[in-house]
Tab-separated table of C-alpha atoms in Angstrom:
chain	number	residue	atom	x	y	z
A	4	MET	CA	23.178	128.003	-43.163
A	5	HIS	CA	19.390	127.824	-42.726
A	6	LEU	CA	17.279	124.795	-43.672
A	7	SER	CA	13.932	125.353	-45.253
A	8	LEU	CA	10.773	124.269	-43.439
A	9	ALA	CA	10.080	121.664	-46.143
A	10	VAL	CA	13.476	120.023	-45.635
A	11	VAL	CA	12.965	119.830	-41.856
A	12	ARG	CA	9.562	118.213	-42.271
A	13	HIS	CA	10.969	115.668	-44.714
A	14	CYS	CA	13.718	114.706	-42.281
A	15	ARG	CA	11.221	114.253	-39.455
A	16	ARG	CA	9.040	111.939	-41.560
A	17	SER	CA	12.092	109.919	-42.550
A	18	LEU	CA	12.984	109.372	-38.865
A	19	VAL	CA	9.452	108.553	-37.680
A	20	ARG	CA	8.539	105.991	-40.340
A	21	PRO	CA	11.145	103.308	-39.421
A	22	ALA	CA	10.294	103.578	-35.706
A	23	PHE	CA	6.576	103.288	-36.441
A	24	ALA	CA	7.174	100.252	-38.651
A	25	GLN	CA	9.216	98.572	-35.929
A	26	ALA	CA	6.478	99.167	-33.356
A	27	VAL	CA	3.818	97.709	-35.639
A	28	GLY	CA	6.021	94.704	-36.349
A	29	ALA	CA	6.498	94.045	-32.627
A	30	ILE	CA	2.743	94.146	-32.032
A	31	VAL	CA	2.095	91.701	-34.882
A	32	LEU	CA	4.745	89.274	-33.599
A	33	ALA	CA	3.301	89.402	-30.078
A	34	ALA	CA	-0.171	88.650	-31.407
A	35	LEU	CA	1.115	85.697	-33.416
A	36	ALA	CA	2.976	84.351	-30.378
A	37	GLY	CA	-0.201	84.608	-28.316
A	38	CYS	CA	-2.130	82.557	-30.853
A	39	GLY	CA	0.332	79.682	-30.502
A	40	SER	CA	0.748	79.779	-26.716
A	41	THR	CA	0.044	76.746	-24.492
A	42	PRO	CA	-3.408	76.834	-22.838
A	43	SER	CA	-3.573	77.293	-19.079
A	44	PRO	CA	-3.441	73.989	-17.139
A	45	ASN	CA	-6.408	72.596	-15.232
A	46	LEU	CA	-5.968	73.052	-11.454
A	47	TYR	CA	-7.314	70.636	-8.850
A	48	LEU	CA	-8.096	70.524	-5.134
A	49	ILE	CA	-8.807	67.363	-3.154
A	50	PRO	CA	-12.604	67.315	-2.693
A	51	SER	CA	-14.228	67.580	0.730
A	52	PRO	CA	-14.870	64.274	2.543
A	53	THR	CA	-17.941	62.304	1.593
A	54	LEU	CA	-18.524	61.339	5.246
A	55	VAL	CA	-21.387	63.147	6.944
A	56	THR	CA	-20.601	62.529	10.618
A	57	ALA	CA	-20.464	65.825	12.505
A	58	GLY	CA	-16.919	66.618	13.567
A	59	PRO	CA	-15.505	68.746	16.393
A	60	ASN	CA	-15.302	72.519	16.573
A	61	THR	CA	-13.336	73.793	13.575
A	62	THR	CA	-12.522	77.217	15.057
A	63	HIS	CA	-10.502	76.140	18.097
A	64	PRO	CA	-9.370	72.750	19.408
A	65	ALA	CA	-11.901	71.124	21.692
A	66	ALA	CA	-11.668	71.899	25.389
A	67	HIS	CA	-11.284	68.415	26.854
A	68	THR	CA	-13.097	67.907	30.134
A	69	VAL	CA	-13.068	65.365	32.957
A	70	GLU	CA	-16.446	64.137	31.679
A	71	ASP	CA	-14.730	63.177	28.419
A	72	PRO	CA	-11.539	61.452	29.569
A	73	GLY	CA	-11.017	59.636	26.255
A	74	ALA	CA	-10.859	62.826	24.182
A	75	PHE	CA	-7.510	64.003	22.836
A	76	LEU	CA	-6.086	66.502	20.383
A	77	LEU	CA	-4.327	64.970	17.382
A	78	ALA	CA	-1.772	67.068	15.521
A	79	VAL	CA	-1.268	66.113	11.879
A	80	ALA	CA	2.391	66.998	12.097
A	81	ASP	CA	4.095	65.618	9.044
A	82	VAL	CA	2.886	64.295	5.689
A	83	THR	CA	5.622	63.383	3.228
A	84	LEU	CA	5.058	62.479	-0.421
A	85	PRO	CA	7.557	60.729	-2.715
A	86	SER	CA	9.854	63.201	-4.459
A	87	TYR	CA	8.116	62.663	-7.820
A	88	ALA	CA	4.738	63.591	-6.291
A	89	LYS	CA	5.889	66.853	-4.685
A	90	ASP	CA	5.667	68.585	-8.054
A	91	ARG	CA	2.327	70.276	-8.729
A	92	ARG	CA	2.077	68.441	-12.035
A	93	ILE	CA	0.144	65.206	-11.474
A	94	ALA	CA	2.374	62.123	-11.683
A	95	VAL	CA	1.198	59.301	-13.955
A	96	GLN	CA	2.778	55.864	-14.269
A	97	ALA	CA	3.212	55.422	-18.020
A	98	ASP	CA	4.517	51.848	-17.705
A	99	SER	CA	6.126	49.627	-15.084
A	100	ALA	CA	9.330	51.681	-14.964
A	101	LYS	CA	8.400	55.109	-16.342
A	102	LEU	CA	6.685	58.095	-14.777
A	103	ALA	CA	5.293	61.104	-16.604
A	104	ARG	CA	3.984	64.442	-15.352
A	105	GLU	CA	0.788	65.907	-16.721
A	106	GLU	CA	1.532	69.457	-17.891
A	107	GLY	CA	-2.161	70.198	-18.372
A	108	HIS	CA	-3.319	68.775	-15.010
A	109	ARG	CA	-1.846	70.253	-11.837
A	110	TRP	CA	-2.591	70.590	-8.152
A	111	ALA	CA	-3.863	74.048	-7.233
A	112	ALA	CA	-1.451	74.270	-4.260
A	113	ASP	CA	1.480	72.395	-2.759
A	114	PRO	CA	0.425	68.696	-2.854
A	115	GLU	CA	1.656	67.944	0.674
A	116	ASP	CA	-0.323	70.884	2.075
A	117	LEU	CA	-3.418	69.670	0.248
A	118	VAL	CA	-3.056	66.161	1.698
A	119	VAL	CA	-2.617	67.529	5.235
A	120	GLU	CA	-5.767	69.618	4.846
A	121	ALA	CA	-7.694	66.682	3.364
A	122	LEU	CA	-6.677	64.322	6.179
A	123	VAL	CA	-7.580	66.882	8.856
A	124	HIS	CA	-11.054	67.353	7.362
A	125	ARG	CA	-11.619	63.608	7.054
A	126	LEU	CA	-10.467	62.862	10.615
A	127	ARG	CA	-12.729	65.614	11.930
A	128	ALA	CA	-15.624	64.071	10.007
A	129	ARG	CA	-14.906	60.904	12.007
A	130	ARG	CA	-15.073	62.906	15.257
A	131	VAL	CA	-11.317	63.060	15.798
A	132	ASP	CA	-10.134	66.453	17.097
A	133	ALA	CA	-7.432	66.763	14.412
A	134	TRP	CA	-5.414	69.908	13.694
A	135	PRO	CA	-2.503	70.807	11.439
A	136	LEU	CA	0.617	72.327	12.938
A	137	PRO	CA	1.277	74.914	14.224
A	138	LEU	CA	-1.500	74.768	16.810
A	139	PRO	CA	-3.074	78.016	17.984
A	140	PRO	CA	-1.796	78.948	21.461
A	141	PRO	CA	-2.164	77.873	24.214
A	142	TYR	CA	-3.169	74.439	22.916
A	143	ARG	CA	-0.822	71.482	22.715
A	144	ALA	CA	-1.175	68.127	21.011
A	145	ASP	CA	-1.884	64.992	23.037
A	146	LYS	CA	-0.901	62.780	20.098
A	147	THR	CA	0.925	63.393	16.819
A	148	LEU	CA	0.259	61.804	13.433
A	149	VAL	CA	3.035	61.232	10.895
A	150	VAL	CA	2.263	59.872	7.407
A	151	ARG	CA	4.857	58.756	4.869
A	152	PHE	CA	3.712	57.983	1.331
A	153	ASP	CA	5.908	55.646	-0.707
A	154	GLU	CA	3.496	55.702	-3.634
A	155	PHE	CA	1.209	58.559	-4.676
A	156	LEU	CA	0.261	58.524	-8.355
A	157	LEU	CA	-2.187	57.729	-11.100
A	158	HIS	CA	-1.395	54.092	-11.833
A	159	GLN	CA	-1.050	52.764	-15.362
A	160	ASN	CA	-4.267	50.768	-14.893
A	161	SER	CA	-6.118	54.092	-14.371
A	162	THR	CA	-6.478	53.902	-10.595
A	163	ALA	CA	-5.239	56.251	-7.881
A	164	GLN	CA	-2.748	54.263	-5.849
A	165	LEU	CA	-1.509	55.411	-2.440
A	166	ALA	CA	0.815	53.354	-0.261
A	167	GLY	CA	3.077	53.974	2.711
A	168	HIS	CA	2.752	53.896	6.488
A	169	PHE	CA	1.511	56.084	9.309
A	170	ALA	CA	2.556	56.398	12.938
A	171	VAL	CA	0.913	57.921	15.984
A	172	ILE	CA	3.352	59.382	18.495
A	173	ASN	CA	2.393	59.769	22.126
A	174	GLU	CA	4.745	61.316	24.690
A	175	GLY	CA	7.680	61.064	22.320
A	176	ARG	CA	7.295	57.430	21.304
A	177	PRO	CA	5.260	55.773	18.554
A	178	THR	CA	2.253	53.907	19.936
A	179	VAL	CA	0.925	52.945	16.502
A	180	SER	CA	2.843	52.155	13.331
A	181	GLN	CA	0.876	50.722	10.436
A	182	PRO	CA	1.492	50.244	6.702
A	183	PHE	CA	-1.226	50.841	4.135
A	184	GLN	CA	-1.751	50.165	0.442
A	185	LEU	CA	-4.953	51.597	-1.004
A	186	ARG	CA	-6.322	51.891	-4.511
A	187	SER	CA	-9.327	53.647	-5.974
A	188	GLY	CA	-11.738	52.385	-8.557
A	189	ARG	CA	-11.002	53.059	-12.207
A	190	VAL	CA	-10.741	56.752	-13.072
A	191	ASP	CA	-11.034	58.470	-16.436
A	192	GLY	CA	-7.566	60.004	-16.689
A	193	ALA	CA	-5.868	62.775	-14.759
A	194	GLY	CA	-9.011	64.896	-14.730
A	195	ASP	CA	-10.723	62.493	-12.287
A	196	TYR	CA	-7.576	61.749	-10.298
A	197	ALA	CA	-8.136	64.400	-7.585
A	198	ALA	CA	-11.575	63.002	-6.731
A	199	ALA	CA	-10.106	59.477	-6.618
A	200	VAL	CA	-7.367	60.646	-4.239
A	201	GLY	CA	-10.090	62.055	-1.981
A	202	THR	CA	-11.868	58.690	-1.953
A	203	VAL	CA	-8.665	56.851	-1.035
A	204	LEU	CA	-7.911	59.366	1.728
A	205	ASP	CA	-11.399	58.623	3.106
A	206	GLU	CA	-10.248	55.022	3.526
A	207	LEU	CA	-6.930	56.073	5.039
A	208	SER	CA	-8.664	58.288	7.602
A	209	GLY	CA	-10.753	55.266	8.580
A	210	LEU	CA	-7.619	53.189	9.188
A	211	ILE	CA	-6.081	55.990	11.266
A	212	THR	CA	-9.251	56.457	13.316
A	213	ALA	CA	-9.458	52.730	14.036
A	214	ALA	CA	-5.809	52.718	15.133
A	215	LEU	CA	-6.503	55.595	17.536
A	216	GLU	CA	-9.294	53.785	19.339
A	217	PRO	CA	-8.219	52.271	22.676
A	218	LEU	CA	-8.085	48.503	22.925
A	219	PRO	CA	-10.794	46.878	25.021
A	220	GLU	CA	-9.769	46.083	28.586
A	221	GLY	CA	-8.004	42.764	28.916
A	222	THR	CA	-6.778	42.856	25.279
A	223	ASP	CA	-3.061	42.414	24.745
A	224	ASP	CA	-1.209	45.017	22.639
């Protein structure tokens, strides 16, 4: 039995039309979904330090010489944030017992990595030869800095609040252990939080630098 050319053409059109309609429908649905999608979040870095003091060489650790016996290499070895602040979404204290995360305001990288980088830059600005781990070979750290944050958030009174303690380890034992509780001025929401964190880390780097300075001769520990 032979089908006429007209019948074959009719059958082909009947098969193509439903497929074409389905494809058009899928495109329309995708376009509608795009119109209602959530906008991309704002991403933040911790700004560079506001200090202007020239720091050490930023390509390689300083080569310490006999003429500079007080110089040392400080490794920023470990910075730990509270578990709620390890998320890239900025943590905000909604009330005395409730925390919220800002979906539209996020750190541009891992928050702990950003804090390490910010502290290194601020310590260098204070003329401390600070480096993150791992150090480039063949250098080794003379002292090691460890920072533990117990509080790292945008407080309900619209201030950046950072609290915790830091320790400086020398030859395997802590030679400095000091708590800190620092707060920024008032900030205008999560959008200004990153800059406020940078300001507070400026203060923290000052505390660390002061703790690194040797005591005057004849002063008791």
